[in-house]
Amino acid sequence: MVGKQTKIRLYLNAPLGVAQCVELNRDQANYLFSVMRLSIGDRLTVFNGIDGAWLAEVTNASKRTGQLTALSQTSPQTEPPDIWLLFAPIKKARTDFIVEKAAEMGARQILPVQTDFTNAERIRQDRLQAHAVEAAEQCGGVFVPKVSPLQKLGDALRNWPKDRQIMFCDESLVGARATLTAQANKTKWAILIGPEGGFSPAEQSRLRALDFVSPVSLGPRILRADTAVVAALTLWQLTLGDWQ
Ligand code: SAH
């Protein structure tokens, strides 16, 4: 019996290839069989962030476990442009939003940084990574950006790869024209967004003195940090990324 073809997209942390079987964990089995009511023979799309998207069939289903078998590749692996997002974690729900939107907007890597005015002392990296996975499942992507552990902004700048330019979203430039200028020989970029309290004077002068930093305005209004993330990614994708 041929089962139904569904629109479900599921991320799997396992290799994918023709006839490759993947055992499901409890959460995945619960989602597919109890929540989405799939049964043996039903089909869905799976991806692992490496091997593109695959059509897969349910070959075993029970309450706590199950198995999928990959049938054929439906799209090749693609990566978003080389843009990282550095942001200062804020309140929990807004930090979740930032990670979700960054994944949807095509950030290659998400790096939480602790700044002078950052309120958060720690982050739940696994939770944030799960949000990035969910966003990729929802938006039809095959790529999942990695969420790095929280690091100090000062450490990130000290160890910075000099071939990557930083688009420093500088609230003191509010009202200036929002322009982003391509840098000679640089295709790798990172966006830097501050916390609700903005950047400290010491951070501002340090950042402005670095030649791999480009201070940028995000228009005539001060945006909240979560809004600023989406606005900055839009400006970057439109000017230098894959919206061109
Ligand atoms: N409390 C600060 C604003 C912080 S907004 C103040 O009143 O000045 C949070 C972050 O969003 C900022 O650190 C900056 O990175 C970004 N941001 C918000 N609006 C911006 C704008 N108009 N131009 C550039 N960056 C902006």
PDB file of C-alpha atoms and ligand atoms in Angstrom:
ATOM      1  CA  MET A   1       0.000   0.000   0.000  1.00  0.00           C
ATOM      2  CA  VAL A   2       1.322   3.425  -0.920  1.00  0.00           C
ATOM      3  CA  GLY A   3       0.769   5.890   1.909  1.00  0.00           C
ATOM      4  CA  LYS A   4       0.042   9.585   1.711  1.00  0.00           C
ATOM      5  CA  GLN A   5       2.537  12.205   0.571  1.00  0.00           C
ATOM      6  CA  THR A   6       2.733  14.926   3.225  1.00  0.00           C
ATOM      7  CA  LYS A   7       4.239  18.411   3.317  1.00  0.00           C
ATOM      8  CA  ILE A   8       6.032  17.622   6.576  1.00  0.00           C
ATOM      9  CA  ARG A   9       9.735  18.551   6.700  1.00  0.00           C
ATOM     10  CA  LEU A  10      11.850  17.006   9.426  1.00  0.00           C
ATOM     11  CA  TYR A  11      15.475  17.623  10.359  1.00  0.00           C
ATOM     12  CA  LEU A  12      17.413  14.432  11.136  1.00  0.00           C
ATOM     13  CA  ASN A  13      20.832  14.286  12.721  1.00  0.00           C
ATOM     14  CA  ALA A  14      21.867  11.310  10.570  1.00  0.00           C
ATOM     15  CA  PRO A  15      23.459  10.603   7.176  1.00  0.00           C
ATOM     16  CA  LEU A  16      21.051  10.512   4.221  1.00  0.00           C
ATOM     17  CA  GLY A  17      21.430   8.495   1.020  1.00  0.00           C
ATOM     18  CA  VAL A  18      19.462   6.082  -1.163  1.00  0.00           C
ATOM     19  CA  ALA A  19      17.807   3.380   0.993  1.00  0.00           C
ATOM     20  CA  GLN A  20      19.408   4.825   4.136  1.00  0.00           C
ATOM     21  CA  CYS A  21      17.339   3.916   7.226  1.00  0.00           C
ATOM     22  CA  VAL A  22      17.131   6.338  10.132  1.00  0.00           C
ATOM     23  CA  GLU A  23      15.849   5.371  13.583  1.00  0.00           C
ATOM     24  CA  LEU A  24      13.630   8.004  15.160  1.00  0.00           C
ATOM     25  CA  ASN A  25      13.944   9.170  18.731  1.00  0.00           C
ATOM     26  CA  ARG A  26      10.988   9.513  21.076  1.00  0.00           C
ATOM     27  CA  ASP A  27      10.247  13.165  20.272  1.00  0.00           C
ATOM     28  CA  GLN A  28      10.374  12.582  16.529  1.00  0.00           C
ATOM     29  CA  ALA A  29       8.164   9.469  16.778  1.00  0.00           C
ATOM     30  CA  ASN A  30       5.701  11.363  18.941  1.00  0.00           C
ATOM     31  CA  TYR A  31       5.594  14.264  16.492  1.00  0.00           C
ATOM     32  CA  LEU A  32       5.174  12.143  13.378  1.00  0.00           C
ATOM     33  CA  PHE A  33       2.860   9.414  14.638  1.00  0.00           C
ATOM     34  CA  SER A  34       0.838  10.958  17.484  1.00  0.00           C
ATOM     35  CA  VAL A  35       0.709  14.636  16.453  1.00  0.00           C
ATOM     36  CA  MET A  36       0.804  14.394  12.641  1.00  0.00           C
ATOM     37  CA  ARG A  37      -0.852  10.957  12.484  1.00  0.00           C
ATOM     38  CA  LEU A  38       1.550   9.441   9.967  1.00  0.00           C
ATOM     39  CA  SER A  39       1.724   5.670   9.563  1.00  0.00           C
ATOM     40  CA  ILE A  40       3.758   3.093   7.669  1.00  0.00           C
ATOM     41  CA  GLY A  41       4.039   3.947   3.966  1.00  0.00           C
ATOM     42  CA  ASP A  42       3.459   7.702   4.434  1.00  0.00           C
ATOM     43  CA  ARG A  43       6.013  10.057   2.951  1.00  0.00           C
ATOM     44  CA  LEU A  44       7.665  13.261   4.086  1.00  0.00           C
ATOM     45  CA  THR A  45      10.732  15.388   3.394  1.00  0.00           C
ATOM     46  CA  VAL A  46      13.837  15.045   5.539  1.00  0.00           C
ATOM     47  CA  PHE A  47      17.167  16.897   5.626  1.00  0.00           C
ATOM     48  CA  ASN A  48      20.285  16.890   7.782  1.00  0.00           C
ATOM     49  CA  GLY A  49      21.962  20.156   6.827  1.00  0.00           C
ATOM     50  CA  ILE A  50      24.602  18.324   4.742  1.00  0.00           C
ATOM     51  CA  ASP A  51      23.016  16.037   2.135  1.00  0.00           C
ATOM     52  CA  GLY A  52      20.220  18.232   0.718  1.00  0.00           C
ATOM     53  CA  ALA A  53      16.511  17.338   1.013  1.00  0.00           C
ATOM     54  CA  TRP A  54      15.205  13.784   0.647  1.00  0.00           C
ATOM     55  CA  LEU A  55      11.887  12.109   0.122  1.00  0.00           C
ATOM     56  CA  ALA A  56      11.528   9.538   2.900  1.00  0.00           C
ATOM     57  CA  GLU A  57       9.002   6.875   3.782  1.00  0.00           C
ATOM     58  CA  VAL A  58       7.848   5.661   7.177  1.00  0.00           C
ATOM     59  CA  THR A  59       9.007   2.047   7.395  1.00  0.00           C
ATOM     60  CA  ASN A  60       8.307   1.455  11.068  1.00  0.00           C
ATOM     61  CA  ALA A  61       6.027   3.312  13.443  1.00  0.00           C
ATOM     62  CA  SER A  62       5.245   2.926  17.111  1.00  0.00           C
ATOM     63  CA  LYS A  63       4.500   5.276  19.989  1.00  0.00           C
ATOM     64  CA  ARG A  64       8.063   5.689  21.190  1.00  0.00           C
ATOM     65  CA  THR A  65      10.148   4.840  18.187  1.00  0.00           C
ATOM     66  CA  GLY A  66      10.064   4.401  14.456  1.00  0.00           C
ATOM     67  CA  GLN A  67      12.098   4.272  11.303  1.00  0.00           C
ATOM     68  CA  LEU A  68      12.283   6.291   8.102  1.00  0.00           C
ATOM     69  CA  THR A  69      13.893   5.168   4.876  1.00  0.00           C
ATOM     70  CA  ALA A  70      15.296   7.760   2.473  1.00  0.00           C
ATOM     71  CA  LEU A  71      14.112   7.177  -1.116  1.00  0.00           C
ATOM     72  CA  SER A  72      15.523   9.904  -3.382  1.00  0.00           C
ATOM     73  CA  GLN A  73      17.077  13.336  -3.157  1.00  0.00           C
ATOM     74  CA  THR A  74      14.588  16.110  -3.960  1.00  0.00           C
ATOM     75  CA  SER A  75      16.985  19.051  -3.769  1.00  0.00           C
ATOM     76  CA  PRO A  76      20.751  19.405  -3.464  1.00  0.00           C
ATOM     77  CA  GLN A  77      22.492  20.925  -0.456  1.00  0.00           C
ATOM     78  CA  THR A  78      22.835  24.695  -0.691  1.00  0.00           C
ATOM     79  CA  GLU A  79      24.415  27.116   1.742  1.00  0.00           C
ATOM     80  CA  PRO A  80      23.334  30.692   2.425  1.00  0.00           C
ATOM     81  CA  PRO A  81      25.790  33.542   1.688  1.00  0.00           C
ATOM     82  CA  ASP A  82      28.676  33.883   4.129  1.00  0.00           C
ATOM     83  CA  ILE A  83      27.040  36.145   6.711  1.00  0.00           C
ATOM     84  CA  TRP A  84      27.342  35.587  10.470  1.00  0.00           C
ATOM     85  CA  LEU A  85      25.148  37.206  13.079  1.00  0.00           C
ATOM     86  CA  LEU A  86      26.719  38.440  16.323  1.00  0.00           C
ATOM     87  CA  PHE A  87      24.095  39.595  18.796  1.00  0.00           C
ATOM     88  CA  ALA A  88      23.840  40.305  22.504  1.00  0.00           C
ATOM     89  CA  PRO A  89      21.250  38.006  24.110  1.00  0.00           C
ATOM     90  CA  ILE A  90      18.248  39.807  25.567  1.00  0.00           C
ATOM     91  CA  LYS A  91      15.107  38.452  27.264  1.00  0.00           C
ATOM     92  CA  LYS A  92      14.377  34.795  26.601  1.00  0.00           C
ATOM     93  CA  ALA A  93      11.438  35.116  24.189  1.00  0.00           C
ATOM     94  CA  ARG A  94      13.159  37.881  22.213  1.00  0.00           C
ATOM     95  CA  THR A  95      16.407  35.913  22.009  1.00  0.00           C
ATOM     96  CA  ASP A  96      14.426  32.932  20.676  1.00  0.00           C
ATOM     97  CA  PHE A  97      12.885  35.263  18.102  1.00  0.00           C
ATOM     98  CA  ILE A  98      16.318  36.546  17.038  1.00  0.00           C
ATOM     99  CA  VAL A  99      17.631  33.020  16.418  1.00  0.00           C
ATOM    100  CA  GLU A 100      14.492  31.981  14.558  1.00  0.00           C
ATOM    101  CA  LYS A 101      14.523  35.058  12.304  1.00  0.00           C
ATOM    102  CA  ALA A 102      18.269  34.862  11.681  1.00  0.00           C
ATOM    103  CA  ALA A 103      17.845  31.265  10.479  1.00  0.00           C
ATOM    104  CA  GLU A 104      14.937  32.267   8.227  1.00  0.00           C
ATOM    105  CA  MET A 105      16.837  35.248   6.844  1.00  0.00           C
ATOM    106  CA  GLY A 106      19.781  33.054   5.846  1.00  0.00           C
ATOM    107  CA  ALA A 107      22.479  33.645   8.457  1.00  0.00           C
ATOM    108  CA  ARG A 108      25.320  31.128   8.066  1.00  0.00           C
ATOM    109  CA  GLN A 109      26.256  31.125  11.748  1.00  0.00           C
ATOM    110  CA  ILE A 110      24.749  32.654  14.890  1.00  0.00           C
ATOM    111  CA  LEU A 111      27.151  33.866  17.579  1.00  0.00           C
ATOM    112  CA  PRO A 112      25.765  35.195  20.866  1.00  0.00           C
ATOM    113  CA  VAL A 113      28.142  37.736  22.444  1.00  0.00           C
ATOM    114  CA  GLN A 114      28.269  39.244  25.896  1.00  0.00           C
ATOM    115  CA  THR A 115      28.705  43.016  25.745  1.00  0.00           C
ATOM    116  CA  ASP A 116      29.143  45.604  28.499  1.00  0.00           C
ATOM    117  CA  PHE A 117      25.377  46.170  28.734  1.00  0.00           C
ATOM    118  CA  THR A 118      24.266  42.567  28.158  1.00  0.00           C
ATOM    119  CA  ASN A 119      21.844  41.438  30.829  1.00  0.00           C
ATOM    120  CA  ALA A 120      22.087  37.702  30.085  1.00  0.00           C
ATOM    121  CA  GLU A 121      24.896  35.833  31.850  1.00  0.00           C
ATOM    122  CA  ARG A 122      24.255  32.558  30.092  1.00  0.00           C
ATOM    123  CA  ILE A 123      22.223  31.147  27.251  1.00  0.00           C
ATOM    124  CA  ARG A 124      20.608  27.778  26.581  1.00  0.00           C
ATOM    125  CA  GLN A 125      22.635  26.906  23.498  1.00  0.00           C
ATOM    126  CA  ASP A 126      20.727  23.634  22.916  1.00  0.00           C
ATOM    127  CA  ARG A 127      17.360  25.435  23.034  1.00  0.00           C
ATOM    128  CA  LEU A 128      18.552  28.105  20.635  1.00  0.00           C
ATOM    129  CA  GLN A 129      19.957  25.461  18.288  1.00  0.00           C
ATOM    130  CA  ALA A 130      16.570  23.710  18.372  1.00  0.00           C
ATOM    131  CA  HIS A 131      14.914  26.999  17.353  1.00  0.00           C
ATOM    132  CA  ALA A 132      17.282  27.273  14.383  1.00  0.00           C
ATOM    133  CA  VAL A 133      16.384  23.702  13.342  1.00  0.00           C
ATOM    134  CA  GLU A 134      12.660  24.440  13.629  1.00  0.00           C
ATOM    135  CA  ALA A 135      13.032  27.593  11.547  1.00  0.00           C
ATOM    136  CA  ALA A 136      14.828  25.635   8.807  1.00  0.00           C
ATOM    137  CA  GLU A 137      12.068  22.992   8.853  1.00  0.00           C
ATOM    138  CA  GLN A 138       9.401  25.691   8.506  1.00  0.00           C
ATOM    139  CA  CYS A 139      10.960  27.838   5.828  1.00  0.00           C
ATOM    140  CA  GLY A 140      11.856  25.069   3.403  1.00  0.00           C
ATOM    141  CA  GLY A 141      15.599  25.402   3.916  1.00  0.00           C
ATOM    142  CA  VAL A 142      18.149  22.605   3.805  1.00  0.00           C
ATOM    143  CA  PHE A 143      20.740  24.507   5.834  1.00  0.00           C
ATOM    144  CA  VAL A 144      20.770  24.912   9.622  1.00  0.00           C
ATOM    145  CA  PRO A 145      22.984  27.685  11.030  1.00  0.00           C
ATOM    146  CA  LYS A 146      25.122  26.644  13.977  1.00  0.00           C
ATOM    147  CA  VAL A 147      24.515  28.515  17.239  1.00  0.00           C
ATOM    148  CA  SER A 148      27.849  29.051  19.016  1.00  0.00           C
ATOM    149  CA  PRO A 149      28.395  29.183  22.780  1.00  0.00           C
ATOM    150  CA  LEU A 150      28.166  32.615  24.424  1.00  0.00           C
ATOM    151  CA  GLN A 151      31.484  34.469  24.249  1.00  0.00           C
ATOM    152  CA  LYS A 152      32.644  37.922  25.314  1.00  0.00           C
ATOM    153  CA  LEU A 153      32.561  40.533  22.554  1.00  0.00           C
ATOM    154  CA  GLY A 154      36.142  41.504  23.480  1.00  0.00           C
ATOM    155  CA  ASP A 155      37.328  37.907  22.984  1.00  0.00           C
ATOM    156  CA  ALA A 156      35.506  37.619  19.673  1.00  0.00           C
ATOM    157  CA  LEU A 157      37.203  40.807  18.417  1.00  0.00           C
ATOM    158  CA  ARG A 158      40.626  39.729  19.701  1.00  0.00           C
ATOM    159  CA  ASN A 159      40.426  36.408  17.797  1.00  0.00           C
ATOM    160  CA  TRP A 160      38.623  37.845  14.796  1.00  0.00           C
ATOM    161  CA  PRO A 161      39.374  36.356  11.327  1.00  0.00           C
ATOM    162  CA  LYS A 162      40.652  39.464   9.536  1.00  0.00           C
ATOM    163  CA  ASP A 163      39.193  38.445   6.179  1.00  0.00           C
ATOM    164  CA  ARG A 164      35.659  38.919   7.548  1.00  0.00           C
ATOM    165  CA  GLN A 165      34.196  42.425   7.665  1.00  0.00           C
ATOM    166  CA  ILE A 166      31.889  43.431  10.528  1.00  0.00           C
ATOM    167  CA  MET A 167      28.744  45.428   9.744  1.00  0.00           C
ATOM    168  CA  PHE A 168      28.552  47.211  13.093  1.00  0.00           C
ATOM    169  CA  CYS A 169      24.965  48.397  13.618  1.00  0.00           C
ATOM    170  CA  ASP A 170      25.746  51.592  15.471  1.00  0.00           C
ATOM    171  CA  GLU A 171      22.764  53.263  17.119  1.00  0.00           C
ATOM    172  CA  SER A 172      24.689  56.517  17.422  1.00  0.00           C
ATOM    173  CA  LEU A 173      24.337  56.798  13.620  1.00  0.00           C
ATOM    174  CA  VAL A 174      20.519  56.860  13.883  1.00  0.00           C
ATOM    175  CA  GLY A 175      19.158  59.224  11.255  1.00  0.00           C
ATOM    176  CA  ALA A 176      22.088  58.818   8.892  1.00  0.00           C
ATOM    177  CA  ARG A 177      21.518  57.205   5.508  1.00  0.00           C
ATOM    178  CA  ALA A 178      21.387  53.425   5.811  1.00  0.00           C
ATOM    179  CA  THR A 179      24.100  52.437   3.369  1.00  0.00           C
ATOM    180  CA  LEU A 180      26.334  49.448   3.296  1.00  0.00           C
ATOM    181  CA  THR A 181      29.429  49.620   1.132  1.00  0.00           C
ATOM    182  CA  ALA A 182      31.122  46.581  -0.345  1.00  0.00           C
ATOM    183  CA  GLN A 183      34.729  46.210   0.812  1.00  0.00           C
ATOM    184  CA  ALA A 184      37.453  45.365  -1.684  1.00  0.00           C
ATOM    185  CA  ASN A 185      38.373  41.649  -1.628  1.00  0.00           C
ATOM    186  CA  LYS A 186      35.905  40.857   1.147  1.00  0.00           C
ATOM    187  CA  THR A 187      32.995  38.495   0.626  1.00  0.00           C
ATOM    188  CA  LYS A 188      32.752  37.270   4.216  1.00  0.00           C
ATOM    189  CA  TRP A 189      30.750  39.416   6.603  1.00  0.00           C
ATOM    190  CA  ALA A 190      29.269  39.461  10.102  1.00  0.00           C
ATOM    191  CA  ILE A 191      26.471  41.667  11.449  1.00  0.00           C
ATOM    192  CA  LEU A 192      26.869  42.986  15.002  1.00  0.00           C
ATOM    193  CA  ILE A 193      23.769  44.016  16.973  1.00  0.00           C
ATOM    194  CA  GLY A 194      23.886  45.372  20.523  1.00  0.00           C
ATOM    195  CA  PRO A 195      21.563  44.738  23.485  1.00  0.00           C
ATOM    196  CA  GLU A 196      18.620  46.954  24.502  1.00  0.00           C
ATOM    197  CA  GLY A 197      21.043  49.241  26.335  1.00  0.00           C
ATOM    198  CA  GLY A 198      23.159  49.677  23.201  1.00  0.00           C
ATOM    199  CA  PHE A 199      26.975  49.632  23.115  1.00  0.00           C
ATOM    200  CA  SER A 200      29.083  51.245  25.850  1.00  0.00           C
ATOM    201  CA  PRO A 201      31.266  54.248  24.911  1.00  0.00           C
ATOM    202  CA  ALA A 202      34.348  52.024  25.329  1.00  0.00           C
ATOM    203  CA  GLU A 203      32.945  49.405  22.948  1.00  0.00           C
ATOM    204  CA  GLN A 204      31.972  52.074  20.422  1.00  0.00           C
ATOM    205  CA  SER A 205      35.435  53.599  20.289  1.00  0.00           C
ATOM    206  CA  ARG A 206      37.129  50.195  20.166  1.00  0.00           C
ATOM    207  CA  LEU A 207      34.901  49.046  17.309  1.00  0.00           C
ATOM    208  CA  ARG A 208      35.346  52.249  15.320  1.00  0.00           C
ATOM    209  CA  ALA A 209      39.133  51.922  15.534  1.00  0.00           C
ATOM    210  CA  LEU A 210      39.213  48.465  13.908  1.00  0.00           C
ATOM    211  CA  ASP A 211      39.768  48.402  10.169  1.00  0.00           C
ATOM    212  CA  PHE A 212      37.636  45.288   9.698  1.00  0.00           C
ATOM    213  CA  VAL A 213      34.635  47.124  11.153  1.00  0.00           C
ATOM    214  CA  SER A 214      32.146  49.191   9.104  1.00  0.00           C
ATOM    215  CA  PRO A 215      29.739  51.263  11.250  1.00  0.00           C
ATOM    216  CA  VAL A 216      26.283  51.296   9.666  1.00  0.00           C
ATOM    217  CA  SER A 217      23.009  53.111  10.370  1.00  0.00           C
ATOM    218  CA  LEU A 218      19.676  51.286  10.295  1.00  0.00           C
ATOM    219  CA  GLY A 219      17.666  54.373   9.440  1.00  0.00           C
ATOM    220  CA  PRO A 220      15.886  57.208  11.217  1.00  0.00           C
ATOM    221  CA  ARG A 221      14.462  55.262  14.176  1.00  0.00           C
ATOM    222  CA  ILE A 222      16.072  53.406  17.084  1.00  0.00           C
ATOM    223  CA  LEU A 223      14.973  49.795  16.660  1.00  0.00           C
ATOM    224  CA  ARG A 224      14.695  47.190  19.362  1.00  0.00           C
ATOM    225  CA  ALA A 225      17.460  44.629  19.138  1.00  0.00           C
ATOM    226  CA  ASP A 226      15.225  41.900  17.686  1.00  0.00           C
ATOM    227  CA  THR A 227      13.864  44.260  15.017  1.00  0.00           C
ATOM    228  CA  ALA A 228      17.385  45.486  14.283  1.00  0.00           C
ATOM    229  CA  VAL A 229      18.507  41.890  13.548  1.00  0.00           C
ATOM    230  CA  VAL A 230      15.864  41.454  10.856  1.00  0.00           C
ATOM    231  CA  ALA A 231      16.453  44.951   9.416  1.00  0.00           C
ATOM    232  CA  ALA A 232      20.228  44.438   9.286  1.00  0.00           C
ATOM    233  CA  LEU A 233      19.942  41.033   7.617  1.00  0.00           C
ATOM    234  CA  THR A 234      17.532  42.535   5.076  1.00  0.00           C
ATOM    235  CA  LEU A 235      19.927  45.383   4.287  1.00  0.00           C
ATOM    236  CA  TRP A 236      22.856  42.974   3.955  1.00  0.00           C
ATOM    237  CA  GLN A 237      21.029  40.360   1.854  1.00  0.00           C
ATOM    238  CA  LEU A 238      19.728  43.110  -0.430  1.00  0.00           C
ATOM    239  CA  THR A 239      23.079  44.844  -0.874  1.00  0.00           C
ATOM    240  CA  LEU A 240      25.652  42.039  -0.754  1.00  0.00           C
ATOM    241  CA  GLY A 241      23.784  38.750  -0.287  1.00  0.00           C
ATOM    242  CA  ASP A 242      21.311  36.564  -2.154  1.00  0.00           C
ATOM    243  CA  TRP A 243      18.479  39.067  -2.563  1.00  0.00           C
ATOM    244  CA  GLN A 244      20.325  40.885  -5.331  1.00  0.00           C
TER     245      GLN A 244
HETATM  246  N1  SAH B   1      19.372  51.907  24.047  1.00  0.00           N
HETATM  247  C1  SAH B   1      20.037  52.286  22.850  1.00  0.00           C
HETATM  248  C2  SAH B   1      19.461  51.536  21.643  1.00  0.00           C
HETATM  249  C3  SAH B   1      19.793  50.093  21.539  1.00  0.00           C
HETATM  250  S1  SAH B   1      18.940  49.360  20.239  1.00  0.00           S
HETATM  251  C4  SAH B   1      19.824  53.763  22.590  1.00  0.00           C
HETATM  252  O1  SAH B   1      18.797  54.290  23.002  1.00  0.00           O
HETATM  253  O2  SAH B   1      20.676  54.342  21.930  1.00  0.00           O
HETATM  254  C5  SAH B   1      19.703  47.775  20.146  1.00  0.00           C
HETATM  255  C6  SAH B   1      20.689  47.599  19.030  1.00  0.00           C
HETATM  256  O3  SAH B   1      20.032  47.638  17.783  1.00  0.00           O
HETATM  257  C7  SAH B   1      21.781  48.645  18.929  1.00  0.00           C
HETATM  258  O4  SAH B   1      22.865  48.388  19.781  1.00  0.00           O
HETATM  259  C8  SAH B   1      22.172  48.572  17.458  1.00  0.00           C
HETATM  260  O5  SAH B   1      23.088  47.528  17.234  1.00  0.00           O
HETATM  261  C9  SAH B   1      20.861  48.252  16.798  1.00  0.00           C
HETATM  262  N2  SAH B   1      20.149  49.452  16.305  1.00  0.00           N
HETATM  263  C10 SAH B   1      18.885  49.833  16.631  1.00  0.00           C
HETATM  264  N3  SAH B   1      18.505  50.926  15.924  1.00  0.00           N
HETATM  265  C11 SAH B   1      19.558  51.253  15.134  1.00  0.00           C
HETATM  266  C12 SAH B   1      19.776  52.271  14.149  1.00  0.00           C
HETATM  267  N4  SAH B   1      18.851  53.172  13.831  1.00  0.00           N
HETATM  268  N5  SAH B   1      20.970  52.281  13.500  1.00  0.00           N
HETATM  269  C13 SAH B   1      21.929  51.356  13.785  1.00  0.00           C
HETATM  270  N6  SAH B   1      21.769  50.384  14.703  1.00  0.00           N
HETATM  271  C14 SAH B   1      20.599  50.307  15.363  1.00  0.00           C
END
